[in-house]
């Protein structure tokens, strides 16, 4: 057997094993993305060596989700699937292959649609009335779920929805996707909470279960949504372009997913991809990519199929956010509040566009609950900007050599015994002078989201602490030029720059200074509320819990945490020392419009539709953000307009989100927040 044949056989075996784990046991040992990778590799080998295709190859299997519970419906045309692209190169190769199959000189234009992460539904309208709805099934036969689909509130039971809308064709069979909007899925889970039932983890599976309820009252009680994107059959109507179909569907009153667009070239499409990727988490619905379709339906038809995938459309899948890898070790970090966080050392894995070798394990309580062990194969997830975290172990991959994770008893930095406060899941180092806690709070104090002292990265902080130059935050403002110059690697220019940024940091707005203190629970938003209300550190320092609690947006726990902070004599000494060094502790006159962009750095590129460069800069600054000239890993967002320069490419390279004016306005106007570190879902 040749190497290639052997590899194909191996892939077949692996894929069949994973299909069994997934569909029969309901206990997959790899993620969907990993499955995709294997599947794709096999598909590619088979495309190049068709003689290696065997009848048991998973590529020859037409997927089916038929169930015994429903009558069957024959679809008027096969319900096809899509092949996948994972990169710009894949898309270009797709277009080149297509162009080779079409007459010389053909130009292709495209539609771009979100790839909704739900279930295919095929719905029939006769003379404008919904008469039947079926699942995809095996592509030829589907389950008749008409009663359930009728409960989907955004789907018209009769078209056109508007009386003066277009005349309905005699028969119209449309294809769409059924799913839960994110907020509706959360609602369903909140109901589970109330009933004391376990939460649903996977929205797509839950939507599938909901759609296939035998009792349609159960379906009706759960808020499913449907978006329609295609026509399977039309009697008495004909469209030549996919873009016309999308518009016609909308004119009939069908729900069409927001964000669908027409683009004259593949390059235009490719330009949109980063925006979609970065906007993905702001959308109301889950998408796992975008679908690119040849607009000219006659050409699409001419292109034909590969297996069950039409050549005229392709799914561009976003980099996976979930992968499995080996847990090599667990390290313990102590944060500035003393909180102990177990961190996973992982076998490096490519995840969401970057290589990940560290992930959070949250706390030892969670580690114990999930029974995560060293040596386990674990699922790692990363969504948006959030630090990757370990979802849980893949129990099916254990070989017995795994070792339990034992929480440490003593702080490795201060030697103090860890404590676990009543009712809390976290362990804490109780010593405020713990060198690691000090280091972490100083590191935070100078960081970008806090006082933002340029030239004072974690390494510099470490050096200055080790050399005894700083023992607390206030010492930073007493650093002298001459002694610094004695330090290795601290040349004239570096020292001058550092001292200049420290000088500048003395004059930060009160809210920013307050944020930098790292008081438990006091981030940018709360700091702004406090600064606006009290106007100075002095006033805040002498405030009571009741006074603070009375501020709209602040609760008693937070108020207590603020009071505790300022009651600590050590904190007061440090603050006095800073005041003596000339650090601003007063609110300035002109308050920011909001703090929504606090800590975010923007780079502008291209021409925005409604804002000049100056206006955009002003807006960003008024909302607490800042604008810098060039893209780096520290850039939070690239705000992209028409004809963007190389900055957009650089941003994509570095994994910096790219937003357009609409997404940017969403951030400051609708209160829809940019991706921010959040808690992972409870398991
Ligand atoms: S077109 C031949 N358009 O993705 C046309 N599919 O991975 C094939 N999907 O089975 C489908 N959004 O369930 C199309 N805008 C969209 C879609 C979409 C989601 C789903 C659909 C399909 C799967 C293929």
XYZ file of C-alpha atoms and ligand atoms in Angstrom:
707
model
C 0.000 0.000 0.000
C 1.327 3.461 -0.839
C 1.706 6.060 1.873
C -1.250 7.945 0.483
C -3.458 4.872 0.442
C -2.419 4.069 3.993
C -3.208 7.592 5.112
C -6.623 7.446 3.435
C -7.354 4.152 5.216
C -6.261 5.612 8.519
C -8.443 8.694 8.022
C -11.428 6.526 7.126
C -10.975 4.498 10.283
C -10.550 7.550 12.446
C -13.524 9.354 10.957
C -15.767 6.323 11.259
C -14.718 5.957 14.881
C -15.552 9.615 15.553
C -18.889 9.341 13.749
C -19.706 6.431 16.047
C -18.627 8.370 19.157
C -20.700 11.339 18.119
C -23.853 9.816 16.730
C -24.136 6.489 18.534
C -22.557 7.122 21.907
C -23.291 10.847 22.037
C -19.822 11.248 23.558
C -17.441 12.750 21.003
C -13.730 12.711 21.794
C -12.728 15.428 19.357
C -14.278 18.763 18.480
C -16.265 19.446 15.336
C -13.365 21.485 14.003
C -10.935 18.634 14.406
C -13.387 16.327 12.702
C -13.600 18.840 9.856
C -9.826 18.845 9.498
C -9.632 15.057 9.185
C -12.612 14.969 6.858
C -11.094 17.612 4.657
C -7.787 15.809 4.447
C -9.557 12.649 3.308
C -11.672 14.594 0.838
C -8.553 16.109 -0.647
C -6.783 12.767 -0.997
C -9.878 11.303 -2.659
C -10.172 14.241 -5.033
C -6.591 13.685 -6.171
C -6.792 9.874 -6.133
C -10.378 8.886 -6.933
C -9.238 5.248 -7.120
C -8.815 5.331 -3.333
C -12.487 6.045 -2.670
C -14.089 3.071 -0.902
C -17.793 2.471 -0.284
C -17.232 2.759 3.469
C -15.544 6.147 3.186
C -17.340 8.702 5.347
C -17.255 11.072 2.375
C -19.688 8.725 0.615
C -22.174 8.918 3.409
C -25.161 11.191 2.907
C -25.827 12.593 6.347
C -29.264 11.839 7.739
C -31.142 13.006 10.777
C -34.364 11.142 10.073
C -36.332 9.962 13.066
C -39.065 7.350 13.460
C -41.467 9.806 14.993
C -42.469 11.772 11.921
C -44.003 11.031 8.533
C -41.529 11.456 5.697
C -41.580 14.143 3.040
C -39.822 13.892 -0.311
C -38.028 17.137 -1.121
C -38.771 18.556 -4.587
C -35.009 18.788 -5.215
C -32.049 17.382 -3.297
C -31.202 19.441 -0.206
C -27.507 19.896 -0.742
C -24.698 20.755 1.567
C -21.689 23.053 1.264
C -17.982 22.468 0.984
C -15.783 24.417 3.338
C -13.006 26.938 2.963
C -10.751 27.854 5.849
C -8.588 30.567 4.337
C -8.408 33.262 1.739
C -6.278 30.889 -0.350
C -9.024 28.242 -0.250
C -11.492 30.828 -1.536
C -9.186 31.963 -4.335
C -8.569 28.346 -5.332
C -12.333 27.779 -5.359
C -12.846 30.713 -7.717
C -9.973 29.656 -9.982
C -11.352 26.130 -10.279
C -14.774 27.539 -11.128
C -13.400 29.922 -13.724
C -11.580 27.048 -15.416
C -14.896 25.217 -15.763
C -16.680 28.214 -17.298
C -16.196 29.878 -20.722
C -13.059 32.028 -20.943
C -13.604 35.606 -19.885
C -16.476 34.843 -17.491
C -16.644 37.221 -14.545
C -18.173 36.067 -11.279
C -19.973 38.212 -8.737
C -21.186 36.999 -5.369
C -23.500 37.253 -2.426
C -22.153 37.041 1.093
C -24.424 35.659 3.810
C -23.896 34.730 7.428
C -23.606 30.980 7.911
C -26.270 30.478 10.532
C -25.466 27.750 13.017
C -28.803 25.986 13.155
C -30.759 23.342 11.257
C -31.909 23.330 7.687
C -35.635 23.602 7.169
C -37.526 23.246 3.895
C -40.852 25.061 3.839
C -43.553 24.845 1.188
C -46.010 27.640 0.402
C -48.915 26.914 -1.916
C -50.633 29.991 -3.293
C -49.020 31.902 -0.488
C -50.026 29.583 2.358
C -47.575 27.564 4.442
C -48.587 23.958 3.835
C -45.590 21.894 4.789
C -42.232 22.056 6.553
C -39.595 19.345 6.656
C -36.131 18.809 8.074
C -33.230 18.099 5.764
C -33.261 14.413 6.714
C -30.989 12.578 4.321
C -31.250 15.294 1.700
C -33.958 13.500 -0.262
C -36.457 12.619 2.450
C -37.082 14.756 5.484
C -39.170 14.576 8.652
C -42.494 16.351 8.388
C -42.372 18.867 11.226
C -45.055 21.217 9.892
C -46.920 21.609 13.190
C -43.704 22.537 14.976
C -42.555 24.990 12.314
C -45.887 26.779 12.436
C -45.002 27.788 16.015
C -41.952 29.771 14.836
C -43.185 33.271 15.271
C -41.034 35.152 12.787
C -42.003 32.838 9.944
C -45.028 33.932 7.856
C -47.926 31.481 7.656
C -49.054 33.374 4.564
C -47.157 35.417 1.987
C -46.943 38.184 1.071
C -47.071 39.503 4.580
C -48.049 42.944 3.286
C -51.206 43.070 1.257
C -49.611 45.227 -1.392
C -46.589 42.913 -1.547
C -45.702 40.878 -4.639
C -48.118 38.221 -5.869
C -47.129 34.793 -4.464
C -46.093 32.070 -6.906
C -48.344 29.063 -7.252
C -45.801 27.023 -5.335
C -42.733 28.222 -3.516
C -40.417 25.937 -1.555
C -37.888 27.895 0.468
C -34.901 26.798 2.465
C -33.852 28.338 5.726
C -32.199 27.746 9.037
C -33.900 27.279 12.398
C -32.060 28.269 15.576
C -32.258 30.067 18.887
C -31.260 33.702 19.077
C -28.578 34.013 21.758
C -30.913 35.890 24.099
C -33.686 33.333 23.610
C -31.336 30.448 24.367
C -30.364 32.240 27.550
C -34.079 32.571 28.363
C -34.613 28.854 27.845
C -31.717 28.176 30.202
C -32.984 30.597 32.801
C -36.221 28.660 32.785
C -34.207 25.475 33.329
C -32.513 27.185 36.297
C -35.857 28.113 37.783
C -37.077 24.545 37.424
C -33.860 23.254 38.957
C -33.063 21.398 35.739
C -29.635 21.237 34.094
C -28.764 23.971 31.597
C -28.538 23.208 27.915
C -24.994 23.553 26.666
C -25.353 23.516 22.913
C -27.853 25.867 21.270
C -27.873 23.997 17.991
C -28.636 20.610 19.540
C -31.307 22.182 21.694
C -32.891 23.802 18.629
C -32.837 20.423 16.920
C -34.482 18.743 19.903
C -37.066 21.498 20.043
C -37.897 21.212 16.365
C -38.360 17.469 16.694
C -40.735 17.483 19.624
C -43.691 15.205 19.138
C -45.840 17.661 21.047
C -45.795 20.980 19.219
C -46.899 22.791 22.376
C -43.428 22.172 23.751
C -41.936 23.628 20.587
C -44.270 26.603 20.906
C -43.068 27.234 24.466
C -39.491 27.686 23.267
C -38.749 30.718 21.119
C -37.186 29.401 17.911
C -36.216 31.766 15.088
C -35.888 31.099 11.381
C -34.000 32.917 8.628
C -34.619 32.040 5.007
C -31.852 32.112 2.364
C -32.799 30.095 -0.684
C -35.435 28.784 -3.065
C -35.599 25.011 -3.595
C -38.471 25.125 -6.067
C -40.668 27.824 -7.559
C -43.658 27.220 -9.782
C -44.828 30.428 -11.411
C -41.750 32.490 -10.592
C -38.140 32.545 -11.702
C -35.067 34.376 -10.557
C -31.712 34.604 -12.276
C -29.649 35.891 -9.404
C -29.178 34.814 -5.797
C -29.198 38.482 -4.793
C -32.624 38.852 -6.425
C -33.857 35.805 -4.509
C -32.759 37.306 -1.194
C -34.537 40.541 -2.030
C -37.660 38.774 -3.297
C -37.819 36.667 -0.123
C -37.617 39.831 1.911
C -40.329 41.459 -0.200
C -42.654 38.523 0.445
C -42.140 39.130 4.138
C -39.718 36.313 4.935
C -37.096 36.889 7.606
C -33.702 37.253 5.891
C -30.592 37.329 8.053
C -29.173 40.797 8.721
C -25.873 41.492 7.018
C -26.417 39.712 3.687
C -24.631 41.590 0.929
C -23.785 41.705 -2.728
C -20.163 42.003 -3.804
C -18.881 42.407 -7.333
C -15.665 40.452 -6.837
C -14.193 37.803 -4.600
C -11.714 40.384 -3.347
C -14.601 42.457 -2.038
C -15.864 39.405 -0.219
C -12.463 38.637 1.222
C -12.255 42.181 2.498
C -15.448 41.598 4.487
C -14.275 38.467 6.258
C -12.379 40.086 9.132
C -15.338 42.345 9.874
C -17.635 39.372 10.089
C -15.213 37.546 12.276
C -14.930 40.426 14.671
C -18.646 41.215 14.619
C -19.598 37.617 15.129
C -19.847 37.895 18.864
C -21.965 41.042 18.691
C -24.587 39.379 16.538
C -27.901 38.237 17.979
C -27.415 34.785 16.491
C -24.658 32.186 16.343
C -22.768 31.882 13.083
C -19.897 29.540 12.353
C -18.787 31.290 9.196
C -20.141 32.999 6.113
C -21.531 31.527 2.916
C -20.300 32.860 -0.418
C -22.547 32.135 -3.393
C -22.062 32.678 -7.114
C -24.698 35.297 -7.813
C -25.530 34.224 -11.356
C -27.737 31.153 -10.876
C -27.320 29.986 -14.473
C -23.548 29.906 -14.025
C -23.928 28.265 -10.606
C -26.049 25.582 -12.237
C -23.514 25.086 -15.000
C -20.791 24.518 -12.417
C -22.539 21.421 -11.107
C -21.529 19.415 -8.018
C -18.764 17.574 -6.283
C -20.498 14.780 -4.398
C -23.318 16.460 -2.511
C -21.749 19.921 -2.596
C -22.617 22.408 -5.321
C -19.562 24.181 -6.765
C -21.464 27.456 -6.932
C -21.369 28.091 -3.186
C -18.873 27.622 -0.406
C -18.842 28.054 3.350
C -15.983 30.060 4.768
C -15.578 28.698 8.281
C -14.109 30.837 11.019
C -11.100 29.500 12.841
C -12.343 27.084 15.412
C -12.713 28.299 18.928
C -12.617 24.864 20.456
C -9.900 22.232 20.236
C -8.646 19.298 22.226
C -5.108 19.020 23.498
C -3.113 17.484 26.348
C -2.993 19.038 29.789
C 0.705 18.902 30.651
C 0.803 20.604 34.007
C -0.955 22.991 36.343
C 0.656 26.180 37.619
C -0.676 28.418 40.337
C -0.818 32.186 40.038
C -1.681 34.589 42.808
C -3.403 37.771 41.702
C -3.277 41.214 43.238
C -6.316 40.482 45.404
C -4.647 37.295 46.594
C -6.938 35.120 44.529
C -5.357 31.855 43.474
C -5.903 30.814 39.881
C -4.846 27.423 38.590
C -3.509 27.724 35.067
C -3.221 24.932 32.533
C 0.030 24.312 30.678
C -1.037 22.764 27.429
C 0.509 21.027 24.522
C 0.430 23.945 22.041
C -2.691 23.953 19.898
C -3.859 26.278 17.111
C -7.062 27.863 18.291
C -9.075 30.776 16.935
C -6.136 31.911 14.829
C -3.382 31.791 17.462
C -1.245 29.151 19.131
C -2.393 28.548 22.662
C -0.277 26.863 25.325
C -1.796 28.365 28.477
C -5.409 28.390 29.555
C -7.374 29.176 32.652
C -8.720 26.446 34.908
C -10.705 29.057 36.881
C -10.461 27.583 40.363
C -9.725 24.335 42.133
C -13.373 23.843 42.947
C -14.142 23.679 39.255
C -11.135 21.414 38.642
C -12.466 18.974 41.218
C -16.040 19.151 39.942
C -14.978 18.392 36.409
C -12.411 15.840 37.582
C -9.711 17.313 35.372
C -6.400 15.462 35.676
C -2.864 16.087 34.529
C -2.281 14.097 31.362
C -5.943 14.389 30.351
C -6.986 15.275 26.859
C -8.992 18.421 27.481
C -11.261 20.634 25.416
C -9.957 24.187 25.264
C -12.157 27.063 24.214
C -11.449 30.609 23.225
C -14.156 33.015 22.168
C -13.593 36.581 21.140
C -10.957 38.269 23.205
C -11.464 36.062 26.185
C -8.510 34.214 27.656
C -8.759 30.588 26.592
C -10.095 28.248 29.215
C -10.399 24.528 29.768
C -13.977 23.359 29.205
C -13.404 19.883 30.595
C -11.671 16.556 30.113
C -12.455 14.079 27.350
C -13.079 11.075 29.536
C -13.024 8.655 26.612
C -9.363 9.442 25.980
C -8.058 8.388 29.402
C -5.433 5.664 29.509
C -5.024 5.406 33.275
C -1.781 7.367 33.453
C -3.556 10.606 34.419
C -2.747 12.155 37.789
C -5.245 14.002 39.999
C -4.682 17.721 40.560
C -4.069 18.527 44.204
C -4.637 22.148 45.272
C -1.549 23.562 47.016
C -1.875 24.420 50.700
C 0.714 27.168 50.924
C 1.417 30.254 48.841
C 4.568 29.516 46.857
C 5.527 33.224 47.027
C 4.894 34.241 50.629
C 4.691 30.882 52.378
C 1.334 31.780 53.941
C -1.320 29.111 54.206
C -4.036 29.673 51.586
C -7.493 30.430 52.923
C -10.905 29.753 51.438
C -13.401 32.348 52.644
C -16.775 31.024 53.650
C -19.042 30.394 50.686
C -16.368 31.115 48.077
C -14.960 28.753 45.505
C -11.567 30.474 45.302
C -8.503 30.086 47.466
C -6.700 33.251 48.590
C -3.255 34.216 49.810
C -4.195 36.243 52.897
C -0.992 38.320 53.048
C -1.282 41.806 51.465
C 2.536 42.075 51.497
C 2.951 38.835 49.539
C 5.597 39.667 46.940
C 3.546 38.160 44.147
C 0.446 40.142 45.129
C 2.529 43.310 45.233
C 4.060 42.589 41.873
C 0.645 41.905 40.344
C -0.921 45.059 41.739
C 1.961 47.242 40.566
C 1.910 45.553 37.195
C -1.804 46.325 36.990
C -1.369 49.871 38.274
C 0.933 50.824 35.381
C -0.792 48.730 32.705
C -2.611 49.971 29.660
C -6.086 49.588 31.125
C -4.978 51.479 34.240
C -2.509 54.422 34.543
C -0.960 53.431 31.225
C 2.692 54.214 31.931
C 4.466 53.556 28.679
C 7.840 51.840 28.964
C 6.887 50.086 32.173
C 6.008 46.589 31.103
C 5.887 43.598 33.441
C 9.599 42.903 32.976
C 10.588 46.447 33.944
C 8.332 46.267 36.988
C 9.971 43.002 37.955
C 13.491 44.432 37.591
C 12.661 47.579 39.545
C 11.135 45.507 42.339
C 14.046 43.088 42.453
C 16.533 45.933 42.634
C 14.539 47.473 45.457
C 13.640 50.628 43.509
C 9.937 50.181 44.092
C 8.180 48.493 46.979
C 4.737 49.921 46.397
C 2.857 51.848 43.720
C 3.839 55.230 45.120
C 7.577 54.545 44.761
C 7.125 54.785 40.996
C 6.657 58.550 41.316
C 9.939 58.920 43.220
C 12.201 57.204 40.710
C 15.357 59.220 39.993
C 17.291 59.477 36.777
C 20.818 58.749 38.026
C 20.192 55.509 39.934
C 18.082 54.191 37.061
C 20.958 54.761 34.649
C 23.057 52.354 36.709
C 20.707 49.500 35.907
C 21.628 47.137 33.145
C 19.756 47.904 29.940
C 18.563 51.304 31.122
C 20.163 53.718 28.657
C 19.708 57.527 28.631
C 16.848 57.555 26.210
C 14.949 54.742 27.842
C 15.206 56.354 31.265
C 14.135 59.767 29.932
C 11.132 58.249 28.194
C 10.167 56.285 31.263
C 10.394 59.339 33.519
C 8.379 61.392 31.028
C 5.576 58.820 30.960
C 5.595 58.621 34.753
C 5.283 62.409 34.879
C 2.355 62.258 32.449
C 0.706 59.524 34.524
C 0.520 61.903 37.496
C -2.107 63.884 35.627
C -4.560 61.204 34.590
C -8.283 61.824 35.121
C -9.615 60.817 38.520
C -11.661 57.890 37.164
C -8.586 56.454 35.507
C -6.548 56.830 38.668
C -9.296 55.129 40.666
C -9.430 52.249 38.212
C -5.666 51.800 38.576
C -5.921 51.179 42.287
C -7.438 47.809 41.485
C -10.083 47.963 44.176
C -12.091 44.749 44.048
C -15.024 45.288 41.692
C -14.033 48.800 40.616
C -13.462 48.772 36.861
C -13.751 51.707 34.468
C -17.522 52.058 34.687
C -17.773 52.053 38.475
C -14.713 54.310 38.762
C -16.437 56.872 36.533
C -19.566 56.765 38.672
C -17.499 57.248 41.816
C -15.356 60.015 40.323
C -18.407 61.894 39.028
C -20.199 61.580 42.330
C -17.416 62.372 44.789
C -15.095 64.531 42.706
C -11.964 63.646 44.695
C -10.183 60.796 46.436
C -10.504 62.669 49.720
C -14.280 62.781 49.525
C -14.472 59.149 48.490
C -12.074 58.061 51.215
C -14.367 59.482 53.873
C -17.616 58.207 52.366
C -19.755 55.622 54.153
C -21.061 52.374 52.699
C -24.573 53.901 52.625
C -23.450 56.960 50.711
C -21.681 54.864 48.093
C -24.464 52.297 47.919
C -26.918 55.139 47.185
C -25.277 55.786 43.798
C -27.290 54.375 40.916
C -25.383 51.402 39.494
C -23.481 50.548 42.679
C -24.610 47.898 45.137
C -23.794 47.232 48.803
C -21.098 44.605 48.164
C -19.163 46.975 45.951
C -19.685 49.859 48.350
C -18.281 47.726 51.159
C -15.285 46.757 49.066
C -14.490 50.453 48.409
C -14.820 51.349 52.076
C -12.628 48.403 53.119
C -9.950 49.466 50.688
C -9.683 53.004 52.024
C -9.947 51.841 55.637
C -6.671 49.945 55.264
C -3.900 52.075 56.857
C -1.357 50.647 54.422
C -3.447 51.832 51.446
C -3.827 55.251 53.019
C -0.068 55.561 53.487
C 0.555 54.654 49.856
C -2.059 57.178 48.712
C -0.542 59.910 50.871
C 2.855 59.165 49.420
C 1.412 59.509 45.900
C -0.318 62.742 46.756
C 2.955 64.145 48.057
C 4.553 63.250 44.732
C 1.949 65.361 42.931
C -0.398 62.673 41.623
C -3.790 64.100 40.616
C -6.625 63.000 42.880
C -9.273 65.477 41.778
C -11.931 65.226 39.078
C -11.301 67.516 36.156
C -13.973 69.836 34.837
C -14.916 68.223 31.535
C -16.246 64.716 32.060
C -15.994 62.161 29.295
C -19.143 61.417 27.297
C -18.902 57.864 28.550
C -16.380 55.315 29.557
C -17.444 52.714 27.065
C -14.140 52.695 25.227
C -11.972 53.013 28.325
C -8.694 51.204 27.907
C -9.256 50.548 24.209
C -6.791 51.650 21.551
C -8.064 52.297 18.035
C -6.295 52.616 14.726
C -8.158 54.359 11.889
C -7.813 53.286 8.294
C -9.705 54.158 5.125
C -12.508 56.643 4.651
C -15.503 56.257 6.953
C -18.912 56.847 5.391
C -20.137 59.508 7.825
C -17.188 60.585 9.914
C -14.014 62.464 9.132
C -10.823 61.214 10.713
C -10.963 64.113 13.191
C -14.565 63.431 14.146
C -13.848 59.749 14.678
C -10.854 60.584 16.872
C -12.913 63.019 18.911
C -15.659 60.447 19.432
C -13.226 57.760 20.528
C -11.531 60.076 22.988
C -14.827 61.392 24.345
C -15.743 57.811 25.191
C -12.502 57.150 26.980
C -10.592 55.390 24.204
C -7.511 56.499 22.361
C -6.282 56.598 18.794
C -2.832 55.441 17.806
C -1.020 55.525 14.496
C 0.046 51.979 13.788
C -1.326 48.522 14.360
C 0.289 46.279 16.957
C -0.811 43.464 19.222
C -1.870 46.134 21.689
C -4.386 47.636 19.270
C -7.914 46.856 20.444
C -9.741 47.654 17.206
C -9.007 48.837 13.720
C -11.823 51.118 12.590
C -12.015 50.505 8.878
C -13.645 52.617 6.199
C -13.505 52.472 2.414
C -10.162 51.851 0.675
C -8.352 50.786 3.821
C -4.573 50.664 3.738
C -2.182 47.937 4.807
C -3.239 48.485 8.406
C -6.239 46.240 7.855
C -3.939 43.442 6.655
C -1.638 43.948 9.581
C -4.624 43.800 11.908
C -5.776 40.532 10.424
C -2.254 39.144 10.734
C -2.122 40.051 14.404
C -5.684 38.990 15.096
C -6.886 42.501 15.870
C -10.652 42.904 15.328
C -11.632 45.108 12.423
C -14.884 46.978 12.663
C -16.722 49.266 10.321
C -18.514 52.442 11.251
C -21.729 50.552 12.011
C -20.087 48.170 14.452
C -18.202 51.082 16.009
C -21.417 53.025 16.502
C -22.950 49.908 18.013
C -20.213 49.947 20.619
C -20.818 53.511 21.749
C -24.505 53.975 21.075
C -26.399 50.774 21.680
C -24.484 49.792 24.740
C -23.456 46.645 22.940
C -20.101 46.049 24.470
C -16.951 45.034 22.710
C -15.762 41.557 23.512
C -14.504 41.641 27.042
C -13.222 38.973 29.341
C -16.245 37.248 30.776
C -17.069 34.166 32.677
C -17.385 30.976 30.695
C -20.724 29.241 30.871
C -21.301 27.116 33.943
C -20.984 23.460 33.204
S -26.807 27.457 1.317
C -26.672 24.464 -1.879
N -26.797 29.503 2.933
O -24.950 25.465 6.400
C -26.907 25.444 -0.849
N -26.573 27.341 3.874
O -22.694 23.616 5.948
C -26.471 24.960 0.477
N -26.404 27.323 6.320
O -26.782 22.698 5.304
C -26.918 25.749 1.606
N -26.573 29.491 6.595
O -27.915 24.307 6.957
C -26.723 28.164 2.832
N -26.841 31.426 4.253
C -26.758 30.089 4.149
C -26.635 29.252 5.264
C -26.527 27.875 5.094
C -26.435 28.321 7.194
C -26.249 25.905 6.681
C -27.180 24.977 5.969
C -26.282 23.993 5.278
C -25.018 24.105 6.047
C -23.852 23.693 5.199
